[in-house]
Amino acid sequence: MMDDVLISQLPPAMLRSSLRALVSQGSAMQRVFVEHVRRRLMEAPPNLPSSSELFLGKSPIYSQFLASTRCMFSSKMAQESLPYLIHLLKAIPESGVQWRPNDSLELALEQACGDIVQAVQALKESRPKSTDELKALLQGLQTSLENCETYCTSKRISYPFGRARLQVDDVYSLTFPENPNLQGRNSPLPSKFEVLPDPNAAKVIEYVNLGNLRVPRLFNGLWQMSSPAWGSASSYKQDKALTQLVRKGFIAADMADHYGDAELVYGGFRQCLLPEVTETIVAATKWCVFRPVEVPITHDFVLAAVQERARRLSGRVELLQFHWYDYTAKEYLQILVELVKITKSHPHLVLNIGLCNFDAEHTEEACKHLLKETGEVGIVSNQVQFSLIDTRPMVKMTAVCQKYGIKLLTYGSFCGGFLSDKWLGRNAPDIYSEAEQLTPSQRKYFDMILNWGTWPEFQNLLRSLKSIADKHQVEISNVAARWVLDNPEVGSVIVGTRLGVSNNSESNLKVFSFKLDETDNRQLELIALGARTETMYEKLGDCGHEYR
């Protein structure tokens, strides 16, 4: 009884905060929430307003319409959301609406482009059946996107749906390979334009060898393209951001098959570079297997997976990192053998093989199996979480890396941005509050911090980092990354990159401008390591266990 009173009286922001707290309690609670939303949306689907209602008049309702559409594909109604996205696209030329650079409508439509990308990604991951209904919907999306581009060209206004066209064409070619009906890949960049790294910046950056690859010790991490929660940007803004990164010498990007349209965006960008620049670019992606494989593991099956990633990247995969869902299902050993063989037989498709979120025991198991079956380790890297807060790799993983010559590619080294000047002296955030404007990464890493210690203890670490940063005339985040890089088993740190939304390349270059001395390291290790490392290992398990 009192629960009903409480729910009916809570302000909307507090009610949403309470819901976030509830669904964070586990998958069972999250399923109840999503199923309830799905059922309500199916019982009372959103209306389809007229074009003029959407975009014209004193109070256009496109924002509310997009919000209801996001509810659909976010609650596992990806295919059901497509007619609404088609309706929005059709309404643009029908209404004659226009926009200016960076005005509220253009920014909203860029976000709508991200919505189409995410809806189609959700559709792809649901493994839909190749039905006539789905074919008609995808063709309707393709036609609407093409007509919208024609309209934008005629009105000389920006076309905000470039990313969506790539994603829709891609999922169509996957679902209906016998009749791809592709509209063609377009990039807002001129064909084969000149972009060369700044020689001064390139001299500053440190490099490391991964197999036969020479890579910078900072990678651009594109995981933030997996959700609009980090912000959305147009193809033009994303390509401009990638251009700026390459000019600063940040020529390596890490992505995955499930990071939205990251592979397609990077592939389109790479196509526009001069050949001599393309040869220096490092495209690292992943093959992530999250559920049982329902077909026999054959050479052709593995080769098809490699070809799919090379196709989306419009060229060779310099580093393909493999993630496996369940170590008791031993098919992954056979897959790794085939992957290593393919680097020899098809070097134009893939050059090196790495792992992603493997623990020490199964990294060594894979290395031993590969040595037995192929005569070489064949694995050059393992991507794991590693920071001053999460030092679990130091327990067992680094010893395996030393034994088999594997380098670590690390993520979470900035702890979702908490290891920065921004959070020094601040109170602990309310991770469920909208006022905090936290990203999904920050919600995850705040929990990691509380496994490591208390918020006051974390503030003590930030104060120590600040004193070291001031001594070297850099920032807290630079010191945090430098400490990880100074571990001999670490090859590179992966830095989250919000393409077209923010740019931290100037700050990141400072990582290479200084070295930590013995006093610095003793100060950090006294606060961050010791018993905390074993405690984190006991609470969370070895590297990657939180993903299994």
Short mmCIF file of N, CA, C and O in Angstrom, two decimals, residues 32 57 86 163 213 245 248 429 513:
data_model
loop_
_atom_site.label_atom_id
_atom_site.label_comp_id
_atom_site.label_asym_id
_atom_site.label_seq_id
_atom_site.Cartn_x
_atom_site.Cartn_y
_atom_site.Cartn_z
N VAL A 32 12.61 -8.34 -15.67
CA VAL A 32 11.26 -7.94 -15.28
C VAL A 32 10.95 -6.54 -15.80
O VAL A 32 9.87 -6.28 -16.35
N GLY A 57 5.46 24.35 -36.74
CA GLY A 57 4.64 24.98 -35.72
C GLY A 57 5.47 25.46 -34.54
O GLY A 57 6.69 25.34 -34.50
N ILE A 86 11.44 5.01 -40.09
CA ILE A 86 11.10 5.32 -41.49
C ILE A 86 10.15 6.52 -41.54
O ILE A 86 10.32 7.43 -42.36
N ARG A 163 26.01 7.88 -41.14
CA ARG A 163 26.30 6.66 -40.39
C ARG A 163 25.15 5.65 -40.52
O ARG A 163 25.39 4.45 -40.66
N LEU A 213 53.66 -6.02 -35.79
CA LEU A 213 53.10 -4.67 -35.80
C LEU A 213 53.90 -3.74 -34.91
O LEU A 213 54.29 -4.11 -33.80
N LEU A 245 43.06 13.04 -34.88
CA LEU A 245 43.81 12.04 -34.11
C LEU A 245 45.00 11.52 -34.90
O LEU A 245 46.11 11.38 -34.37
N LYS A 248 47.80 13.87 -34.97
CA LYS A 248 48.53 13.90 -33.71
C LYS A 248 49.38 12.64 -33.50
O LYS A 248 50.09 12.52 -32.51
N PRO A 429 29.71 10.53 -6.04
CA PRO A 429 28.52 10.78 -6.86
C PRO A 429 27.37 9.84 -6.49
O PRO A 429 27.58 8.74 -6.00
N SER A 513 55.51 12.72 -22.05
CA SER A 513 56.41 13.84 -21.79
C SER A 513 57.20 13.71 -20.51
O SER A 513 58.02 14.58 -20.19
#
